């Protein structure tokens, strides 16, 4: 046998038993986006490397270590997108969607990061991203949070997630805080781990959300971000909390929540679950008012979030399992004439009942074999045609999940009867 070729580590196949969860989530998400008046945008999966360097930041983990970067045949450096916000802003500027306008956009698709694969962390993963532009108030930040809260309810996982909230303040406030933090940490630099030592020079705020207990202990006494907030950011944050309170959305203010990317200011938030182990953040976002200008557009306020589809699917699999079946009706046919008739009847039924899943027994087999397959398909009903039924233009209805007598009806009546069965 030839050597088997395997998938790339951290890049997963979504198998037939998992796709129903994806379909459910995708359908609910599309409906949710429509119900808030958001429009879909689709961007390419590959962009110029410089886009991510400028948007995400040269000294972030993503750009330093995690990007899939390669030279195109003409020598341009390209990267598989590690996230969608940069592409979305690029597209918005390029097509004149942002300047002096309001936009509420969403996208869904694969992202790529060369991380260490583990549960909930993959090298190809999927995000739903939502980005809004031209709306500066706390109201739009609140809307983004309300729509996610509604999603958890619709998926029946709202008991297993909680919201963490923080404000990073204006760019100036954040810069002041950064100086204070560096001044606090520099004298105790030797006690920090390697990662945090490196971040001290590049992205010191990230030290605050280090997972290392020793580092956590050290930053306990650090100056607090909220002590450095500017007046306007404080008001913005208070207003956001007020709207969330009025809508009954619970949250925990976490002064150490800073987010990994460079472009955030003011509101940042994360939805977290304790049901998935270490990879517990299922949705994260915030305000990024400076990014459009940073990417060569006119200054435009912006706010958005991204959620990790695989992590939400994992939660659904655990908390609200879907009964997996591949058919509602299974067509059983015995004999060559019956096979032809059954195929025709299945086509007629699909015309009349397009929402039903009708699976035809292909490849013949005796009754016993066919009913075994019918059972395995999960169908509720088998429609049975043999020689006699062909002659009489009838069809047998056998109930596979209920103790009910088999029926014999005219083929012309079967669609109406099945409609009445309501499945
Ligand atoms: P984390 O702290 O888990 O690394 P992050 O801050 O890098 O997350 P973002 O860039 O904000 O994540 O992406 C938003 C969401 O996308 C995350 O909250 C998570 O649900 C999901 N996500 C991010 N990276 C991965 C990955 N490698 N595999 C699966 N999902 C991911
Ligand atoms: Mg990450």
Short mmCIF file of C-alpha atoms and ligand atoms in Angstrom, two decimals:
data_model
loop_
_atom_site.label_atom_id
_atom_site.label_comp_id
_atom_site.label_asym_id
_atom_site.label_seq_id
_atom_site.Cartn_x
_atom_site.Cartn_y
_atom_site.Cartn_z
CA UNK A 1 0.00 0.00 0.00
CA UNK A 2 1.19 3.52 -0.73
CA UNK A 3 2.09 5.69 2.24
CA UNK A 4 -0.87 7.58 3.69
CA UNK A 5 -0.88 11.34 3.53
CA UNK A 6 -2.29 12.99 6.63
CA UNK A 7 -3.80 16.39 7.29
CA UNK A 8 -1.58 19.18 8.60
CA UNK A 9 -1.32 19.19 12.39
CA UNK A 10 -3.83 21.58 13.93
CA UNK A 11 -5.93 21.75 10.74
CA UNK A 12 -9.05 19.72 11.22
CA UNK A 13 -11.56 17.94 9.06
CA UNK A 14 -15.10 18.61 10.22
CA UNK A 15 -16.68 15.16 10.00
CA UNK A 16 -20.32 14.38 9.12
CA UNK A 17 -21.21 13.81 12.78
CA UNK A 18 -20.02 17.33 13.61
CA UNK A 19 -21.44 19.30 10.70
CA UNK A 20 -24.97 19.42 12.20
CA UNK A 21 -23.54 21.51 15.06
CA UNK A 22 -21.86 23.85 12.59
CA UNK A 23 -25.06 24.15 10.56
CA UNK A 24 -27.10 24.92 13.65
CA UNK A 25 -24.65 27.57 14.83
CA UNK A 26 -24.25 29.12 11.38
CA UNK A 27 -28.01 29.31 10.82
CA UNK A 28 -28.60 30.95 14.20
CA UNK A 29 -25.73 33.38 13.60
CA UNK A 30 -27.03 34.45 10.18
CA UNK A 31 -30.46 35.00 11.64
CA UNK A 32 -29.02 36.92 14.60
CA UNK A 33 -26.98 39.23 12.36
CA UNK A 34 -30.03 39.97 10.21
CA UNK A 35 -32.14 40.71 13.25
CA UNK A 36 -29.75 43.49 14.33
CA UNK A 37 -29.49 44.89 10.78
CA UNK A 38 -25.89 43.80 10.07
CA UNK A 39 -24.59 43.01 6.56
CA UNK A 40 -22.19 40.29 5.54
CA UNK A 41 -18.82 41.06 3.95
CA UNK A 42 -16.42 38.41 2.58
CA UNK A 43 -12.69 39.04 2.33
CA UNK A 44 -9.86 36.94 0.82
CA UNK A 45 -8.02 34.48 3.02
CA UNK A 46 -4.61 35.77 1.87
CA UNK A 47 -3.42 39.37 2.27
CA UNK A 48 -0.17 41.27 2.03
CA UNK A 49 1.92 40.54 5.11
CA UNK A 50 2.32 44.26 5.81
CA UNK A 51 -1.40 44.60 6.47
CA UNK A 52 -1.15 42.39 9.55
CA UNK A 53 2.17 43.87 10.64
CA UNK A 54 0.61 47.31 10.67
CA UNK A 55 -2.81 46.37 12.03
CA UNK A 56 -2.17 43.64 14.56
CA UNK A 57 1.24 45.06 15.54
CA UNK A 58 4.83 43.97 14.84
CA UNK A 59 5.49 42.92 18.41
CA UNK A 60 2.39 40.85 19.06
CA UNK A 61 2.56 37.06 19.39
CA UNK A 62 0.49 36.71 16.24
CA UNK A 63 2.86 38.61 13.98
CA UNK A 64 6.08 37.56 15.69
CA UNK A 65 5.43 33.85 15.91
CA UNK A 66 2.13 32.68 14.55
CA UNK A 67 1.64 33.83 10.97
CA UNK A 68 1.77 31.59 7.93
CA UNK A 69 3.87 33.83 5.71
CA UNK A 70 5.29 32.98 2.30
CA UNK A 71 6.59 34.67 -0.82
CA UNK A 72 4.28 34.74 -3.81
CA UNK A 73 5.87 33.73 -7.13
CA UNK A 74 6.65 37.36 -7.89
CA UNK A 75 8.36 37.86 -4.55
CA UNK A 76 5.56 39.67 -2.62
CA UNK A 77 5.30 38.61 1.00
CA UNK A 78 1.81 37.25 1.66
CA UNK A 79 0.19 35.79 4.78
CA UNK A 80 -2.79 33.61 5.54
CA UNK A 81 -5.05 35.82 7.62
CA UNK A 82 -4.62 35.26 11.37
CA UNK A 83 -7.76 37.32 12.09
CA UNK A 84 -10.39 39.26 10.17
CA UNK A 85 -10.43 42.81 11.53
CA UNK A 86 -7.39 43.96 9.55
CA UNK A 87 -8.82 42.62 6.28
CA UNK A 88 -12.22 44.09 7.01
CA UNK A 89 -10.77 47.56 7.64
CA UNK A 90 -8.57 47.22 4.55
CA UNK A 91 -11.61 46.31 2.45
CA UNK A 92 -13.67 49.11 3.99
CA UNK A 93 -11.04 51.74 3.16
CA UNK A 94 -10.44 50.30 -0.31
CA UNK A 95 -14.12 50.41 -1.28
CA UNK A 96 -14.95 53.70 0.39
CA UNK A 97 -17.28 52.12 2.94
CA UNK A 98 -15.95 53.87 6.00
CA UNK A 99 -15.36 57.56 5.41
CA UNK A 100 -18.26 59.58 6.84
CA UNK A 101 -20.41 56.48 6.99
CA UNK A 102 -21.87 54.05 9.45
CA UNK A 103 -21.33 50.36 8.87
CA UNK A 104 -22.39 47.26 10.74
CA UNK A 105 -20.62 44.29 9.15
CA UNK A 106 -20.02 40.60 9.83
CA UNK A 107 -18.02 37.78 8.27
CA UNK A 108 -17.38 34.13 8.99
CA UNK A 109 -14.52 31.93 7.87
CA UNK A 110 -11.17 30.27 8.54
CA UNK A 111 -8.21 31.98 10.24
CA UNK A 112 -4.67 30.63 10.49
CA UNK A 113 -2.19 30.81 13.36
CA UNK A 114 0.87 28.66 13.89
CA UNK A 115 0.20 27.92 17.56
CA UNK A 116 0.79 24.76 19.53
CA UNK A 117 -2.26 22.61 18.74
CA UNK A 118 -4.28 21.51 21.77
CA UNK A 119 -7.93 21.26 22.75
CA UNK A 120 -9.64 24.46 21.59
CA UNK A 121 -6.49 25.79 19.91
CA UNK A 122 -5.87 24.96 16.29
CA UNK A 123 -3.79 26.19 13.39
CA UNK A 124 -6.79 26.57 11.14
CA UNK A 125 -9.82 27.69 13.11
CA UNK A 126 -12.97 29.62 12.30
CA UNK A 127 -14.29 32.91 13.53
CA UNK A 128 -17.44 34.89 13.25
CA UNK A 129 -16.31 38.51 13.22
CA UNK A 130 -18.49 41.57 13.68
CA UNK A 131 -17.15 45.07 12.97
CA UNK A 132 -18.93 48.40 13.24
CA UNK A 133 -17.63 51.74 11.95
CA UNK A 134 -18.55 55.37 12.44
CA UNK A 135 -20.33 54.84 15.75
CA UNK A 136 -18.49 56.33 18.69
CA UNK A 137 -20.84 55.81 21.61
CA UNK A 138 -21.14 53.27 24.38
CA UNK A 139 -24.47 52.27 22.84
CA UNK A 140 -22.87 50.39 19.96
CA UNK A 141 -20.47 48.62 22.35
CA UNK A 142 -23.53 47.61 24.35
CA UNK A 143 -25.34 46.42 21.22
CA UNK A 144 -22.44 44.11 20.39
CA UNK A 145 -22.57 42.62 23.86
CA UNK A 146 -26.37 42.30 23.84
CA UNK A 147 -26.27 40.43 20.54
CA UNK A 148 -23.75 37.95 21.91
CA UNK A 149 -25.79 37.50 25.10
CA UNK A 150 -28.80 36.76 22.90
CA UNK A 151 -26.77 34.18 20.99
CA UNK A 152 -25.82 32.23 24.14
CA UNK A 153 -29.51 32.12 25.05
CA UNK A 154 -30.51 30.92 21.58
CA UNK A 155 -27.89 28.17 21.85
CA UNK A 156 -28.96 27.35 25.41
CA UNK A 157 -25.41 27.78 26.73
CA UNK A 158 -26.03 31.03 28.61
CA UNK A 159 -25.67 29.30 31.99
CA UNK A 160 -22.12 28.28 31.13
CA UNK A 161 -20.61 31.59 30.02
CA UNK A 162 -19.82 34.86 31.73
CA UNK A 163 -18.78 38.32 30.59
CA UNK A 164 -15.60 40.16 31.58
CA UNK A 165 -15.31 43.83 30.87
CA UNK A 166 -12.66 46.53 31.05
CA UNK A 167 -11.71 49.89 29.63
CA UNK A 168 -8.23 50.61 28.28
CA UNK A 169 -8.95 54.33 28.06
CA UNK A 170 -7.68 56.69 25.38
CA UNK A 171 -4.41 55.98 23.61
CA UNK A 172 -2.80 58.64 25.78
CA UNK A 173 -4.14 57.19 29.02
CA UNK A 174 -2.98 53.78 27.94
CA UNK A 175 0.50 55.11 27.13
CA UNK A 176 0.73 56.76 30.57
CA UNK A 177 -0.32 53.56 32.22
CA UNK A 178 2.17 51.61 30.17
CA UNK A 179 4.98 53.85 31.47
CA UNK A 180 3.80 53.36 35.04
CA UNK A 181 3.63 49.61 34.60
CA UNK A 182 7.10 49.42 33.08
CA UNK A 183 8.45 51.55 35.94
CA UNK A 184 6.88 49.14 38.42
CA UNK A 185 8.09 45.96 36.71
CA UNK A 186 11.59 46.95 35.64
CA UNK A 187 13.17 46.70 39.14
CA UNK A 188 11.69 43.18 39.55
CA UNK A 189 12.40 42.11 35.99
CA UNK A 190 14.56 39.16 37.10
CA UNK A 191 11.59 37.55 38.81
CA UNK A 192 9.48 37.57 35.65
CA UNK A 193 9.39 34.58 33.32
CA UNK A 194 11.08 34.71 29.93
CA UNK A 195 7.92 35.59 28.04
CA UNK A 196 7.07 38.46 30.35
CA UNK A 197 10.64 39.78 30.27
CA UNK A 198 10.41 39.96 26.51
CA UNK A 199 7.02 41.64 26.70
CA UNK A 200 8.31 44.25 29.11
CA UNK A 201 10.13 45.85 26.19
CA UNK A 202 7.47 45.24 23.57
CA UNK A 203 3.94 44.83 24.87
CA UNK A 204 4.02 45.26 28.67
CA UNK A 205 0.24 45.34 29.19
CA UNK A 206 0.09 41.71 28.13
CA UNK A 207 2.12 40.77 31.20
CA UNK A 208 -1.05 41.51 33.16
CA UNK A 209 -2.86 38.54 31.67
CA UNK A 210 0.06 36.11 31.92
CA UNK A 211 -1.17 32.66 32.91
CA UNK A 212 1.96 32.00 35.01
CA UNK A 213 0.94 32.05 38.73
CA UNK A 214 4.29 33.53 39.78
CA UNK A 215 3.87 36.41 37.35
CA UNK A 216 0.25 36.85 38.44
CA UNK A 217 1.44 37.18 42.02
CA UNK A 218 4.02 39.80 41.03
CA UNK A 219 1.56 41.98 39.12
CA UNK A 220 -0.92 41.90 41.99
CA UNK A 221 0.72 45.01 43.41
CA UNK A 222 1.09 46.77 40.06
CA UNK A 223 -0.58 50.11 39.35
CA UNK A 224 -4.15 49.65 38.10
CA UNK A 225 -5.29 50.59 34.63
CA UNK A 226 -8.50 52.20 35.91
CA UNK A 227 -6.48 54.71 37.93
CA UNK A 228 -5.12 56.08 34.66
CA UNK A 229 -8.36 56.38 32.71
CA UNK A 230 -9.21 59.74 31.16
CA UNK A 231 -12.52 61.39 32.07
CA UNK A 232 -14.21 60.71 28.74
CA UNK A 233 -13.31 57.03 28.78
CA UNK A 234 -14.65 56.76 32.32
CA UNK A 235 -17.99 58.24 31.20
CA UNK A 236 -18.07 55.95 28.18
CA UNK A 237 -17.50 52.93 30.41
CA UNK A 238 -20.10 54.01 32.96
CA UNK A 239 -22.65 54.47 30.19
CA UNK A 240 -21.89 50.99 28.81
CA UNK A 241 -22.39 49.44 32.24
CA UNK A 242 -25.64 51.36 32.65
CA UNK A 243 -27.06 49.99 29.37
CA UNK A 244 -25.99 46.45 30.24
CA UNK A 245 -27.58 46.77 33.69
CA UNK A 246 -30.82 48.03 32.15
CA UNK A 247 -30.89 44.97 29.90
CA UNK A 248 -30.10 42.52 32.65
CA UNK A 249 -26.69 41.51 31.27
CA UNK A 250 -24.35 40.49 34.08
CA UNK A 251 -20.63 41.23 33.86
CA UNK A 252 -17.47 41.19 35.90
CA UNK A 253 -15.12 44.15 35.63
CA UNK A 254 -11.61 42.77 35.20
CA UNK A 255 -8.92 45.46 35.40
CA UNK A 256 -6.34 43.04 34.04
CA UNK A 257 -8.21 42.31 30.83
CA UNK A 258 -6.09 43.89 28.09
CA UNK A 259 -6.50 41.70 24.95
CA UNK A 260 -3.58 40.48 22.88
CA UNK A 261 -3.72 42.80 19.91
CA UNK A 262 -2.32 46.29 19.71
CA UNK A 263 -5.25 48.14 18.27
CA UNK A 264 -7.76 48.25 21.12
CA UNK A 265 -8.78 51.34 23.12
CA UNK A 266 -11.57 52.01 25.61
CA UNK A 267 -14.02 49.07 25.85
CA UNK A 268 -12.62 45.54 25.80
CA UNK A 269 -14.63 42.43 26.67
CA UNK A 270 -14.43 38.66 26.70
CA UNK A 271 -17.03 35.95 27.07
CA UNK A 272 -15.50 33.07 29.01
CA UNK A 273 -16.59 29.55 29.92
CA UNK A 274 -15.10 27.20 32.49
CA UNK A 275 -16.38 24.15 30.58
CA UNK A 276 -13.52 24.00 28.05
CA UNK A 277 -10.42 23.92 30.22
CA UNK A 278 -7.63 26.39 29.50
CA UNK A 279 -9.08 27.60 26.18
CA UNK A 280 -12.11 29.18 27.80
CA UNK A 281 -12.51 32.43 25.86
CA UNK A 282 -15.21 31.94 23.25
CA UNK A 283 -15.69 35.54 22.14
CA UNK A 284 -13.58 38.66 22.50
CA UNK A 285 -13.65 42.18 21.26
CA UNK A 286 -13.68 45.87 21.90
CA UNK A 287 -13.19 49.30 20.48
CA UNK A 288 -10.39 50.14 18.02
CA UNK A 289 -10.87 53.77 17.05
CA UNK A 290 -7.33 54.27 15.76
CA UNK A 291 -7.00 51.35 13.37
CA UNK A 292 -8.55 52.84 10.23
CA UNK A 293 -6.18 55.79 10.30
CA UNK A 294 -3.27 53.48 11.06
CA UNK A 295 -4.10 51.60 7.85
CA UNK A 296 -4.16 54.71 5.70
CA UNK A 297 -7.86 55.63 5.91
CA UNK A 298 -9.59 58.66 7.42
CA UNK A 299 -10.03 58.52 11.17
CA UNK A 300 -13.15 56.40 11.84
CA UNK A 301 -14.36 55.13 15.17
CA UNK A 302 -14.81 51.36 15.30
CA UNK A 303 -15.91 48.58 17.59
CA UNK A 304 -16.21 44.83 17.08
CA UNK A 305 -15.62 41.30 18.27
CA UNK A 306 -14.67 37.84 17.06
CA UNK A 307 -15.86 34.48 18.33
CA UNK A 308 -14.18 31.11 18.00
CA UNK A 309 -16.56 28.75 16.22
CA UNK A 310 -14.74 25.52 17.22
CA UNK A 311 -14.94 26.42 20.90
CA UNK A 312 -18.64 27.14 20.67
CA UNK A 313 -19.23 23.90 18.75
CA UNK A 314 -17.35 22.07 21.51
CA UNK A 315 -19.66 23.67 24.09
CA UNK A 316 -22.73 22.67 22.08
CA UNK A 317 -21.51 19.09 21.76
CA UNK A 318 -21.14 18.93 25.50
CA UNK A 319 -24.18 20.90 26.64
CA UNK A 320 -26.83 20.46 23.99
CA UNK A 321 -26.23 17.33 21.91
CA UNK A 322 -28.08 17.02 18.62
CA UNK A 323 -29.68 13.72 17.72
CA UNK A 324 -27.78 12.62 14.64
CA UNK A 325 -29.87 11.18 11.84
CA UNK A 326 -29.36 11.32 8.10
CA UNK A 327 -32.92 10.72 6.91
CA UNK A 328 -36.57 11.18 7.82
CA UNK A 329 -37.87 8.69 5.30
CA UNK A 330 -36.13 5.59 3.94
CA UNK A 331 -37.23 4.05 0.64
CA UNK A 332 -37.18 0.25 0.66
CA UNK A 333 -37.57 -1.48 -2.70
CA UNK A 334 -37.49 -5.16 -3.59
CA UNK A 335 -37.07 -6.16 -7.25
CA UNK A 336 -35.95 -4.26 -10.33
CA UNK A 337 -39.35 -2.74 -11.20
CA UNK A 338 -39.88 -1.75 -7.57
CA UNK A 339 -36.50 -0.01 -7.44
CA UNK A 340 -37.45 2.14 -10.43
CA UNK A 341 -40.87 2.92 -8.95
CA UNK A 342 -39.41 3.77 -5.54
CA UNK A 343 -36.91 6.13 -7.11
CA UNK A 344 -39.73 7.90 -8.97
CA UNK A 345 -41.84 8.09 -5.85
CA UNK A 346 -38.92 9.55 -3.89
CA UNK A 347 -38.52 12.25 -6.54
CA UNK A 348 -42.25 13.05 -6.37
CA UNK A 349 -42.08 13.27 -2.60
CA UNK A 350 -39.11 15.63 -2.77
CA UNK A 351 -41.20 17.89 -5.02
CA UNK A 352 -44.02 17.95 -2.49
CA UNK A 353 -41.99 17.84 0.73
CA UNK A 354 -38.68 19.55 -0.02
CA UNK A 355 -37.86 20.01 3.66
CA UNK A 356 -37.85 16.25 4.36
CA UNK A 357 -34.72 14.13 4.04
CA UNK A 358 -35.52 11.12 1.90
CA UNK A 359 -32.88 8.44 1.51
CA UNK A 360 -33.19 5.84 -1.23
CA UNK A 361 -31.95 2.32 -0.67
CA UNK A 362 -29.36 1.91 -3.39
CA UNK A 363 -27.56 -1.36 -4.08
CA UNK A 364 -30.56 -3.69 -3.63
CA UNK A 365 -30.36 -6.33 -0.84
CA UNK A 366 -33.09 -8.43 0.78
CA UNK A 367 -35.72 -6.90 3.09
CA UNK A 368 -33.72 -7.67 6.21
CA UNK A 369 -30.65 -5.87 4.93
CA UNK A 370 -32.64 -2.90 3.71
CA UNK A 371 -34.50 -2.47 7.01
CA UNK A 372 -31.22 -2.63 8.85
CA UNK A 373 -29.95 0.26 6.73
CA UNK A 374 -33.25 2.07 7.22
CA UNK A 375 -32.87 1.76 10.96
CA UNK A 376 -29.28 2.97 10.87
CA UNK A 377 -30.27 6.05 8.87
CA UNK A 378 -32.37 7.25 11.79
CA UNK A 379 -35.48 7.52 9.57
CA UNK A 380 -38.83 7.51 11.33
CA UNK A 381 -40.63 5.83 8.49
CA UNK A 382 -39.77 3.36 5.73
CA UNK A 383 -41.76 3.40 2.51
CA UNK A 384 -41.86 -0.11 1.10
CA UNK A 385 -42.43 -1.14 -2.50
CA UNK A 386 -42.23 -4.71 -3.83
CA UNK A 387 -43.71 -6.40 -6.91
CA UNK A 388 -47.30 -6.36 -5.64
CA UNK A 389 -47.16 -2.66 -4.74
CA UNK A 390 -45.85 -1.86 -8.22
CA UNK A 391 -48.85 -3.63 -9.77
CA UNK A 392 -51.40 -2.02 -7.42
CA UNK A 393 -49.79 1.45 -7.40
CA UNK A 394 -49.61 1.21 -3.60
CA UNK A 395 -46.88 1.68 -1.03
CA UNK A 396 -46.36 0.28 2.46
CA UNK A 397 -45.65 2.66 5.34
CA UNK A 398 -43.65 1.03 8.10
CA UNK A 399 -43.10 2.94 11.33
CA UNK A 400 -39.53 2.44 12.50
CA UNK A 401 -39.66 4.21 15.88
CA UNK A 402 -43.21 3.55 17.04
CA UNK A 403 -45.27 0.46 17.80
CA UNK A 404 -47.77 1.09 15.04
CA UNK A 405 -49.35 -1.23 12.51
CA UNK A 406 -47.89 -1.02 8.98
CA UNK A 407 -50.17 0.80 6.50
CA UNK A 408 -50.81 0.21 2.86
CA UNK A 409 -51.88 3.30 0.88
CA UNK A 410 -52.14 4.50 -2.70
CA UNK A 411 -48.87 5.99 -4.01
CA UNK A 412 -50.82 9.12 -5.00
CA UNK A 413 -51.89 9.64 -1.37
CA UNK A 414 -48.63 9.08 0.42
CA UNK A 415 -47.38 12.68 0.27
CA UNK A 416 -50.54 14.02 1.94
CA UNK A 417 -50.38 11.36 4.60
CA UNK A 418 -46.77 12.13 5.41
CA UNK A 419 -47.60 15.82 5.64
CA UNK A 420 -50.08 14.94 8.37
CA UNK A 421 -47.42 13.00 10.29
CA UNK A 422 -45.64 16.24 10.87
CA UNK A 423 -41.95 15.41 11.19
P1 LIG B 1 -6.57 33.16 23.19
O1 LIG B 1 -6.37 33.94 24.43
O2 LIG B 1 -7.48 32.00 23.38
O3 LIG B 1 -5.31 32.83 22.47
P2 LIG B 1 -6.84 35.40 21.41
O4 LIG B 1 -6.82 36.58 22.28
O5 LIG B 1 -5.62 35.03 20.65
O6 LIG B 1 -7.39 34.13 22.21
P3 LIG B 1 -8.58 36.61 19.42
O7 LIG B 1 -7.50 36.92 18.48
O8 LIG B 1 -9.22 37.69 20.16
O9 LIG B 1 -8.08 35.47 20.43
O10 LIG B 1 -9.69 35.74 18.69
C1 LIG B 1 -11.04 35.71 19.11
C2 LIG B 1 -11.49 34.31 19.43
O11 LIG B 1 -11.09 33.38 18.45
C3 LIG B 1 -10.90 33.74 20.71
O12 LIG B 1 -11.59 34.20 21.83
C4 LIG B 1 -11.09 32.26 20.51
O13 LIG B 1 -12.42 31.88 20.81
C5 LIG B 1 -10.85 32.12 19.03
N1 LIG B 1 -9.47 31.66 18.77
C6 LIG B 1 -8.35 32.39 18.76
N2 LIG B 1 -7.28 31.65 18.46
C7 LIG B 1 -7.74 30.39 18.25
C8 LIG B 1 -7.14 29.14 17.89
N3 LIG B 1 -5.83 29.05 17.65
N4 LIG B 1 -7.92 28.05 17.78
C9 LIG B 1 -9.25 28.12 18.01
N5 LIG B 1 -9.89 29.27 18.34
C10 LIG B 1 -9.15 30.39 18.46
MG1 LIG B 2 -4.07 33.72 21.05
#
